[in-house]
Coordinates of C-alpha atoms in Angstrom, one line a residue:
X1126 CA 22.1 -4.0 30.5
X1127 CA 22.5 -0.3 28.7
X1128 CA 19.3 -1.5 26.6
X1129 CA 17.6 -1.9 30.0
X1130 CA 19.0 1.3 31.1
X1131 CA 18.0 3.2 27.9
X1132 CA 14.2 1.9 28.0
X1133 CA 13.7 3.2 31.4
X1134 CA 15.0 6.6 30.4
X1135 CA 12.8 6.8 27.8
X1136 CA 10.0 5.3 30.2
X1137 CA 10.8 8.3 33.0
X1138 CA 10.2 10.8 30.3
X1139 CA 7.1 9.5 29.7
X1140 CA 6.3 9.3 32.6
X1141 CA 7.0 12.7 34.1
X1142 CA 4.8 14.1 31.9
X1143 CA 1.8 11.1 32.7
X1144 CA 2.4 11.7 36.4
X1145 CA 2.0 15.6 35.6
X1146 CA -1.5 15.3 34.0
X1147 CA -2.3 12.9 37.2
X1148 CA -1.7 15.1 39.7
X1149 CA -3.2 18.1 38.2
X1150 CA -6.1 16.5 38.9
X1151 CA -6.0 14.2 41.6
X1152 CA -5.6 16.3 45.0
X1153 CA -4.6 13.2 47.6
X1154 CA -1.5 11.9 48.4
X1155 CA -2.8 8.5 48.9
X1156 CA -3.9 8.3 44.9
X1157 CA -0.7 9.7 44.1
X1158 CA 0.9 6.7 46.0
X1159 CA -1.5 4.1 44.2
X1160 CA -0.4 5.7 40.6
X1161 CA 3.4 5.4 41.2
X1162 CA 2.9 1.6 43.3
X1163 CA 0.9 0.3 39.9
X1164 CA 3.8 2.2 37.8
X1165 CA 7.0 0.4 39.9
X1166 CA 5.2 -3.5 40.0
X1167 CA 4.2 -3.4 36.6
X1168 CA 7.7 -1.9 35.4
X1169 CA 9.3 -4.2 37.9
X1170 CA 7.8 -7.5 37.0
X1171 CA 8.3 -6.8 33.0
X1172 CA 12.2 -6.5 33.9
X1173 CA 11.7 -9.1 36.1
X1174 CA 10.4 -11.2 33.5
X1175 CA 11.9 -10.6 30.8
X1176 CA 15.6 -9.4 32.0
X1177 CA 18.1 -12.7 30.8
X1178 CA 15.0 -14.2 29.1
X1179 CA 15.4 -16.3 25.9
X1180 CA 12.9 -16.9 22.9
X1181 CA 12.2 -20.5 24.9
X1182 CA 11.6 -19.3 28.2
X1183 CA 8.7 -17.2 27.1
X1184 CA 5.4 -18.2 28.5
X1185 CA 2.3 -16.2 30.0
X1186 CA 3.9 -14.9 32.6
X1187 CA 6.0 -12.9 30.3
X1188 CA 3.0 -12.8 28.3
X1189 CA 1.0 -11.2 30.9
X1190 CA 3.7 -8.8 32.5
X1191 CA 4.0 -7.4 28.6
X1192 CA 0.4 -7.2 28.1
X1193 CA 0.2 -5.3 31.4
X1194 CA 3.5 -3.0 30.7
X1195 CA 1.1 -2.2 27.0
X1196 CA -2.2 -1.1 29.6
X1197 CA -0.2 1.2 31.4
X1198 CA 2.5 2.7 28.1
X1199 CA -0.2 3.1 26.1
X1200 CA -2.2 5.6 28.2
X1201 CA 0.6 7.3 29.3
X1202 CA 2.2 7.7 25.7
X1203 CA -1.0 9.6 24.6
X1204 CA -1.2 11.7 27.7
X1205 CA 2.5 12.6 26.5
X1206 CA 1.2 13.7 23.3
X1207 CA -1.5 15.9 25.3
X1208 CA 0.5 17.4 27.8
X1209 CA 3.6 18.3 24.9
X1210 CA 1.2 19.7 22.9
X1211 CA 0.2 22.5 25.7
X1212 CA 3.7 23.0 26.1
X1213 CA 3.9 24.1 23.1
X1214 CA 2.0 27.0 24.0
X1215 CA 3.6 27.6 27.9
X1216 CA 6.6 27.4 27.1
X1217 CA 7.1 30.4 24.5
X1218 CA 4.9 31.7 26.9
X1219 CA 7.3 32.0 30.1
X1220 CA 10.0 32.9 27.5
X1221 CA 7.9 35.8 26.4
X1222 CA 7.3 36.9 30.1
X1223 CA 10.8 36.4 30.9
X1224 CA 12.4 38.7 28.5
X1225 CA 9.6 41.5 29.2
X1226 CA 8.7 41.1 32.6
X1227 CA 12.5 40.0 33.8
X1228 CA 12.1 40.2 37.6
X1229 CA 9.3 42.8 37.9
X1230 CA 6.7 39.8 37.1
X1231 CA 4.5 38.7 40.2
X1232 CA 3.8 35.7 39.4
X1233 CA 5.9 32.4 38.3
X1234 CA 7.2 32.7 34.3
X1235 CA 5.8 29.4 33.5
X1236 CA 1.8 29.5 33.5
X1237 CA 0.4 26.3 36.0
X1238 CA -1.1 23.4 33.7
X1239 CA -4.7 23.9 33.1
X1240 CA -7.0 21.0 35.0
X1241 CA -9.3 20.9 32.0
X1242 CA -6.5 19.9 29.5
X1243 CA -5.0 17.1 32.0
X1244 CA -9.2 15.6 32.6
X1245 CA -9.1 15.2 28.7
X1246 CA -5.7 13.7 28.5
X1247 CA -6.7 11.3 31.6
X1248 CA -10.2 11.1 29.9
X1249 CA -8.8 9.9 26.1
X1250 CA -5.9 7.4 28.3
X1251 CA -8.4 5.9 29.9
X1252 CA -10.3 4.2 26.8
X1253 CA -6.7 2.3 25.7
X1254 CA -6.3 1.5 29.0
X1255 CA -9.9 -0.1 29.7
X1256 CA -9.4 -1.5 26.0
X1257 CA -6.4 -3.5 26.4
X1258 CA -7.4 -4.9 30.1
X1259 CA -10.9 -5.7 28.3
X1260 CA -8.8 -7.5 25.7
X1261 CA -6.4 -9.8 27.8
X1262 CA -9.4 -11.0 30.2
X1263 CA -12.1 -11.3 27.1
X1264 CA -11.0 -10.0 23.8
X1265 CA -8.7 -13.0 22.8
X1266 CA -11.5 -15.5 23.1
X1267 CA -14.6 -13.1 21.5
X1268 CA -14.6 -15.7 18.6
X1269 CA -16.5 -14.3 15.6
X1270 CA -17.8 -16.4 12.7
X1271 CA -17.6 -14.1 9.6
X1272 CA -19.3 -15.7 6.5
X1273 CA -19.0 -14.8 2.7
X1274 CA -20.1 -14.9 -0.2
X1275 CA -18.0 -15.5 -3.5
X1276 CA -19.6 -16.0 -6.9
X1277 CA -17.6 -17.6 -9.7
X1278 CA -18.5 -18.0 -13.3
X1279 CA -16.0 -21.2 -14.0
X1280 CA -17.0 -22.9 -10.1
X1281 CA -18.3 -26.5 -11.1
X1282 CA -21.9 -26.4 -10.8
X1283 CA -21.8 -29.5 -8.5
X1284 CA -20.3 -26.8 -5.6
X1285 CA -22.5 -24.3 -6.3
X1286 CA -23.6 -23.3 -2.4
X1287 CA -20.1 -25.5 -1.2
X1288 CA -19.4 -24.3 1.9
X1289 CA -15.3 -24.4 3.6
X1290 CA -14.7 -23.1 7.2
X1291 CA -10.9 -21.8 7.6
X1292 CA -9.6 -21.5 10.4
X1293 CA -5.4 -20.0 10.9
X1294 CA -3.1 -19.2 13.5
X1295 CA -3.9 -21.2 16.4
X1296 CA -0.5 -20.7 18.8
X1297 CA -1.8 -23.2 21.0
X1298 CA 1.3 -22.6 23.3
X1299 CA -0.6 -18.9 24.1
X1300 CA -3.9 -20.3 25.6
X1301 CA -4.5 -20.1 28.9
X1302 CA -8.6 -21.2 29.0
X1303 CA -9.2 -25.0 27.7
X1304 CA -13.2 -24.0 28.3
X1305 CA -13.0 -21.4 25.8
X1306 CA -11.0 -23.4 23.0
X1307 CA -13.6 -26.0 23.2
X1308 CA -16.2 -23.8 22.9
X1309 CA -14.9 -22.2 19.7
X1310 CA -14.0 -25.7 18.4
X1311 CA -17.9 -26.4 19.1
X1312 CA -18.9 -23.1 16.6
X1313 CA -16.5 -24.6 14.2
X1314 CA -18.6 -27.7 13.8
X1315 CA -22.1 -25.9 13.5
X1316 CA -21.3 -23.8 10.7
X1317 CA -21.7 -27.7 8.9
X1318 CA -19.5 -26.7 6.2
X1319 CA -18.7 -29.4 3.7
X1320 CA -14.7 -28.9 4.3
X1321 CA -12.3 -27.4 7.0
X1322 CA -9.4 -25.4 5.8
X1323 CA -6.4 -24.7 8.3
X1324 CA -3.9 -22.4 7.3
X1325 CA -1.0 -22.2 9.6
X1326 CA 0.9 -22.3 12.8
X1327 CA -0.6 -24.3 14.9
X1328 CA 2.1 -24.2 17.6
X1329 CA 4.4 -21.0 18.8
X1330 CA 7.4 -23.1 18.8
X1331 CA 7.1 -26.6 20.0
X1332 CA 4.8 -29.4 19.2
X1333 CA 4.3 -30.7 22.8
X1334 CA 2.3 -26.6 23.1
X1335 CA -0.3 -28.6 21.2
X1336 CA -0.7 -31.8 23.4
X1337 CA -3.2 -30.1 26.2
X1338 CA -5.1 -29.6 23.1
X1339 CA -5.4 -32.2 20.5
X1340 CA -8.7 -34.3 22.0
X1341 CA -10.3 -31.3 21.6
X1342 CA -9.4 -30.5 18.2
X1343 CA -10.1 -34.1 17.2
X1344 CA -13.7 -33.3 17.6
X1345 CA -13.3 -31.0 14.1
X1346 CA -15.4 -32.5 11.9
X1347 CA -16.7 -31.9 8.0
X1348 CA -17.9 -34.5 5.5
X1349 CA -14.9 -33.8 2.7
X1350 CA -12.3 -34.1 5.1
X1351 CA -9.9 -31.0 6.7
X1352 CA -7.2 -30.1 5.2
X1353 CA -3.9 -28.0 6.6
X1354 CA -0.4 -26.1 5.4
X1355 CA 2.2 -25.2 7.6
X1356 CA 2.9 -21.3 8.8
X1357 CA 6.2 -20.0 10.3
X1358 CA 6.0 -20.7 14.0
X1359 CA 5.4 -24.3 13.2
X1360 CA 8.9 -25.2 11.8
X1361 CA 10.6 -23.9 14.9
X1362 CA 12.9 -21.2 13.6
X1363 CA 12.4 -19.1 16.4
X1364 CA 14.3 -21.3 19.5
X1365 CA 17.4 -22.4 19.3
X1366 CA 17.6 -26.1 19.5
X1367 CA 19.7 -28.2 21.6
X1368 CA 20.8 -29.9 17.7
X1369 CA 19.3 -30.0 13.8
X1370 CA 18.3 -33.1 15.1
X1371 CA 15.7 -32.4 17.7
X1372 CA 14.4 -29.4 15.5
X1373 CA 13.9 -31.7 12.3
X1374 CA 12.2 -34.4 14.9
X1375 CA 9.8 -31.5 16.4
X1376 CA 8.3 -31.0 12.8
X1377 CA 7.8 -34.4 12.5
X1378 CA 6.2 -34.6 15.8
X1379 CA 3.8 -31.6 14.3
X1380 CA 3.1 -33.3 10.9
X1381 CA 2.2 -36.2 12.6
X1382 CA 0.1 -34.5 15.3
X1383 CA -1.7 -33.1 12.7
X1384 CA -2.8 -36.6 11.1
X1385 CA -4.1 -37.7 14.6
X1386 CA -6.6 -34.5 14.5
X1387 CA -7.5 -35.5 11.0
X1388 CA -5.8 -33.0 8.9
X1389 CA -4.3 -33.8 5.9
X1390 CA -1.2 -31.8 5.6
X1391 CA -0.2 -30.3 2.4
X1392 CA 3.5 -29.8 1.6
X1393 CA 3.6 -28.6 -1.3
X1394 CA 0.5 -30.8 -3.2
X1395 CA -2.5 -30.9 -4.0
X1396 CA -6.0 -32.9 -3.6
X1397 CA -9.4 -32.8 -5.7
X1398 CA -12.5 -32.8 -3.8
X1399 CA -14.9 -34.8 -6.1
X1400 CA -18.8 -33.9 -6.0
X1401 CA -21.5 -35.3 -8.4
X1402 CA -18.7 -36.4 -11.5
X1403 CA -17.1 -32.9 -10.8
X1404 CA -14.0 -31.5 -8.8
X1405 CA -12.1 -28.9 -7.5
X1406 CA -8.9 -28.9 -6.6
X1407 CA -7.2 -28.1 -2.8
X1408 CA -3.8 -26.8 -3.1
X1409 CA -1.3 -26.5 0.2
X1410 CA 2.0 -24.5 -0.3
X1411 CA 4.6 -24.6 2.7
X1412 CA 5.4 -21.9 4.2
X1413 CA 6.6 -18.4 2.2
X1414 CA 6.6 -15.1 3.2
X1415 CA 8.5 -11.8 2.0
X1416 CA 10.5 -10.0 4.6
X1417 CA 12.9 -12.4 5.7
X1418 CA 10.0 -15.0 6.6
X1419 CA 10.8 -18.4 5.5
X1420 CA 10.1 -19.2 2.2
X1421 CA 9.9 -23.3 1.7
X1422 CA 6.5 -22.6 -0.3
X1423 CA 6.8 -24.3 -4.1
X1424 CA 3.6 -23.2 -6.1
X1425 CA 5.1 -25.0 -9.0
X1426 CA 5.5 -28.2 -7.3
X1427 CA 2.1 -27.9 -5.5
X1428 CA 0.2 -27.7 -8.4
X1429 CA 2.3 -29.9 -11.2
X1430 CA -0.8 -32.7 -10.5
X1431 CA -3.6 -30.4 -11.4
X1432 CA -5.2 -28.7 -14.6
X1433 CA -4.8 -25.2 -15.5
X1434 CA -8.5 -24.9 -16.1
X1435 CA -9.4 -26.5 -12.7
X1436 CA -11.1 -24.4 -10.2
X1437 CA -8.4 -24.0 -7.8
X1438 CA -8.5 -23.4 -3.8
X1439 CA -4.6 -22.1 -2.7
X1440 CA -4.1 -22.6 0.8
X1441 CA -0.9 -20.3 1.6
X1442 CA -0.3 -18.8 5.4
X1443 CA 1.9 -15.8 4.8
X1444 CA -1.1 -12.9 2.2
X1445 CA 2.5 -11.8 1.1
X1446 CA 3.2 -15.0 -1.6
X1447 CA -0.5 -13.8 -2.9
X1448 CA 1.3 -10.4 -3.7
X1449 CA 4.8 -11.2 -5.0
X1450 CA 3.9 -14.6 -6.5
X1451 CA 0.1 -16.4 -6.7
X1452 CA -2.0 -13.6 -8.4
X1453 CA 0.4 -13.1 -11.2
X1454 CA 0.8 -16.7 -11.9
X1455 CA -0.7 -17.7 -15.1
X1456 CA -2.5 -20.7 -13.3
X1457 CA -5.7 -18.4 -12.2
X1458 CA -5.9 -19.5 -8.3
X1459 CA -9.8 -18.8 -7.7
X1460 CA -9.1 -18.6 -4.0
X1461 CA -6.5 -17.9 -1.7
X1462 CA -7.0 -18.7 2.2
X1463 CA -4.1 -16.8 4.5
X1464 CA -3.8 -16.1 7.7
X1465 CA -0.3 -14.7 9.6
X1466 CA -0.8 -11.1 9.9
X1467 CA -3.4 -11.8 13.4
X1468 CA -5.0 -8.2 12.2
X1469 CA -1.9 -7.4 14.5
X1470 CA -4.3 -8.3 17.4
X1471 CA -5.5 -4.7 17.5
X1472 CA -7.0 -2.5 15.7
X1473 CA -10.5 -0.8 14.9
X1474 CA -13.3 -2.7 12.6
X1475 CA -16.9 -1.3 11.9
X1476 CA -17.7 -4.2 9.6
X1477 CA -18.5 -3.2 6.2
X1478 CA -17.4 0.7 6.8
X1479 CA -14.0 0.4 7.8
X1480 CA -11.1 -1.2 9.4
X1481 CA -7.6 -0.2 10.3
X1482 CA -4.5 -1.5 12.0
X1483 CA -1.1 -0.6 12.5
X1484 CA -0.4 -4.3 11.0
X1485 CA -1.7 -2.7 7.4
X1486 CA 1.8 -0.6 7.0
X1487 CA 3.4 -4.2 6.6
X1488 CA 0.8 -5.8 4.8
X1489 CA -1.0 -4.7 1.7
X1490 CA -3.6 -7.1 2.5
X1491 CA -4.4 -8.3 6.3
X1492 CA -7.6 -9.1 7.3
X1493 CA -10.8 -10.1 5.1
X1494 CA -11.1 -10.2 1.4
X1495 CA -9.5 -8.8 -1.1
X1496 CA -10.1 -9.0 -5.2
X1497 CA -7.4 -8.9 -7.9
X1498 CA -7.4 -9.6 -11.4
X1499 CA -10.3 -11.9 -10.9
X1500 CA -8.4 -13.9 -8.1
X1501 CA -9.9 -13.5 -4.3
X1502 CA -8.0 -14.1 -1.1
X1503 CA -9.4 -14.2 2.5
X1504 CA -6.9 -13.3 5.2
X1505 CA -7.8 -14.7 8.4
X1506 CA -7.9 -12.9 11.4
X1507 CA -6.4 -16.2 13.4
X1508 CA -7.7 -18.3 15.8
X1509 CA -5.8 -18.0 19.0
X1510 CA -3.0 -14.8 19.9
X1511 CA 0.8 -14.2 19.9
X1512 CA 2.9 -12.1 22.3
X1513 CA 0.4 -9.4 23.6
X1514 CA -2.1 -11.8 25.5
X1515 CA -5.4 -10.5 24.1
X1516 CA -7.3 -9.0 21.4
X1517 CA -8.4 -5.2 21.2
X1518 CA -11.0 -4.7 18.3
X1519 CA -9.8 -7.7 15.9
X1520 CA -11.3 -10.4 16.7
X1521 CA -10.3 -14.3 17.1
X1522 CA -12.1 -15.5 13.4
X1523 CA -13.8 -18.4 12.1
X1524 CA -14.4 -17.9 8.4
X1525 CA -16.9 -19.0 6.6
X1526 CA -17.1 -19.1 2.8
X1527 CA -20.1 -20.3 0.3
X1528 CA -19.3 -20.6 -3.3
X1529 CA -21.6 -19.4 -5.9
X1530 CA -22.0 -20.3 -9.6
X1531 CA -22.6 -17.2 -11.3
X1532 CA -21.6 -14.0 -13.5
X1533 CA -20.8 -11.5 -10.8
X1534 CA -20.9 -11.3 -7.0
X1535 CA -24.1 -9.9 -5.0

């Protein structure tokens, strides 16, 4: 309860000031009445939602009524910023007055708020706020296929021009479109790469999140098979189950859920895709991740069946085992595929010039590629969405890689 009590606090602040700028400029009662209305039923329904709520319980509606209470914080957070900042100057102001003026002033101490300040402060909320509505109703199905290109001396000359699509990060138990998840499982298959690569939590917390869904992911298709690892979410540390039991029987429910789509899961092994006399190997770690993430990943064990000289694919969900473990090890992995960080689902990308997210103060490396001592990882943007129900300026990804043989990259 005090928690409760504390946040709204916090949120009255806030919103004093918000509702400051708003009137300033709106003159009619009747809009003044519309901003406090929207205010009280989207604060209402995120207590609602969320007041008693465990980690099971949590569905779209909670999704929603967050994603909703982020449209109208956001806004009104920066229009905090705006309005402090004139304080700044009024205040000392009306203390300056005060002290020379005393009682012999004419007017009020404090100087009124300027209209031009609050249009600039409603002007600059109101592109979060159109970005975020933008990204729950459209941004978190605005699938983007991103393709690369990644030359290597030692790559078998069979593969030169291999192609691998990697997807991450479904979170099946988030969608709330089956349309729009069969139309990105459709752009997956024409990219015709020669292999699919899957990288990680397919579910939020339960298998059965994945049942609305698995026809439509049986239509996944590449002539060297798909391949898969397991990611957080998908060992269902996150609910608290009824016994060890029914947790250890929902990851075998997920394992074998993922056969019936075609994946071949790998738990710490490895496979060799065989072209023309030649080979590469596939490498699947289980989960590991710095931070307090769980960390059942064994890079030792997954690659005890392959040669150090082979050219070597690392599937891995969590970018952070890359770091602290995979691009010092003396095996050389070629290629790491990631996925976990979701580009933090927002963020700003002008592809090829820059990108930035609030995600990259946790992760050194968390979205695209990345090159260290000679060893390349993609981080996957992810497929589907987690907690906020959209996308604002990182986009659900489809990657697409094409192996080169050569001395250098173009």
């Amino acid at each position: 309860m005090l928690r409760w009590v504390i946040f709204l606090l916090i949120f009255i602040i806030i919103d004093v000031y918000a509702f400051q700028a708003f009137r300033t400029v709106s003159k009619t009662i009747w809009l003044n009445v519309v901003y406090w209305v929207i205010t009280l039923l989207v604060v209402g329904n995120l207590i609602y939602q969320f007041y008693g709520l465990t980690r099971k319980d949590f569905g779209n509606p909670q999704a929603f009524a967050f994603g909703f209470f982020l449209a109208i914080l956001i806004p009104k957070v920066i229009i905090l910023g705006i309005m402090f900042a004139e304080d700044i100057f009024r205040v000392p102001q009306a203390a300056f007055r005060y002290f020379t003026e005393g009682s012999n002033a004419d007017v009020k101490y404090l100087p009124s708020r300027r209209a031009f300040i609050s249009k600039i402060a409603l002007g600059i909320a109101a592109i979060p706020f159109g970005a975020v509505l933008y990204g729950m109703y459209r941004g978190k199905y605005n699938f983007k296929v991103l393709n690369y290109t990644l030359t290597f001396e030692d790559l078998p000359e069979a593969f030169d021009g291999y192609k691998l699509t990697q997807i991450s990060d479904v979170h099946s138990g988030s969608f709330d479109n089956i349309e729009k998840v069969e139309y990105a499982i459709n752009l997956i298959n024409e990219q015709k790469s020669d292999v699919i690569l899957f990288t990680g939590d397919m579910v939020n917390n339960e298998t059965k999140e994945m049942l609305p869904y698995v026809d439509i992911f049986k239509k996944l298709k590449a002539k060297d098979g798909m391949y898969s690892v397991l990611g957080n979410h998908d060992y269902g540390d996150y609910l608290r189950w009824e016994s060890a039991e029914a947790k250890a029987q929902n990851l075998e429910d997920l394992k074998d859920l993922q056969k019936q789509i075609g994946f071949d899961l790998l738990l710490n092994e490895s496979r060799y895709v065989e072209k023309n006399g030649e080979k590469i190997a596939l490498i699947g770690v289980e989960n590991w991740g710095a931070g307090g993430f769980k960390k059942a990943g064994d890079l030792k064990k997954a690659s005890e069946k392959v040669d150090k000289n082979d050219f070597k694919i690392l599937l891995s969900h969590d970018p952070s085992h890359w770091e602290k473990q995979v691009i010092h090890d003396d095996y050389h992995y070629h290629l790491t595929l990631s996925g976990h960080t979701h580009g933090m689902q927002f963020g700003v990308e002008i592809p090829g010039l820059f990108k930035w997210s609030p995600v990259k103060w946790r992760y050194k490396y968390w979205a695209g590629i990345y090159k260290e001592l000679g060893q390349y990882i993609n981080v996957n943007r992810g497929f589907g969405y987690l907690g906020f129900p959209g996308r604002v300026g990182i986009w659900p990804e489809i990657t697409v890689i094409e192996l080169k043989k050569g001395s250098h990259n173009a």
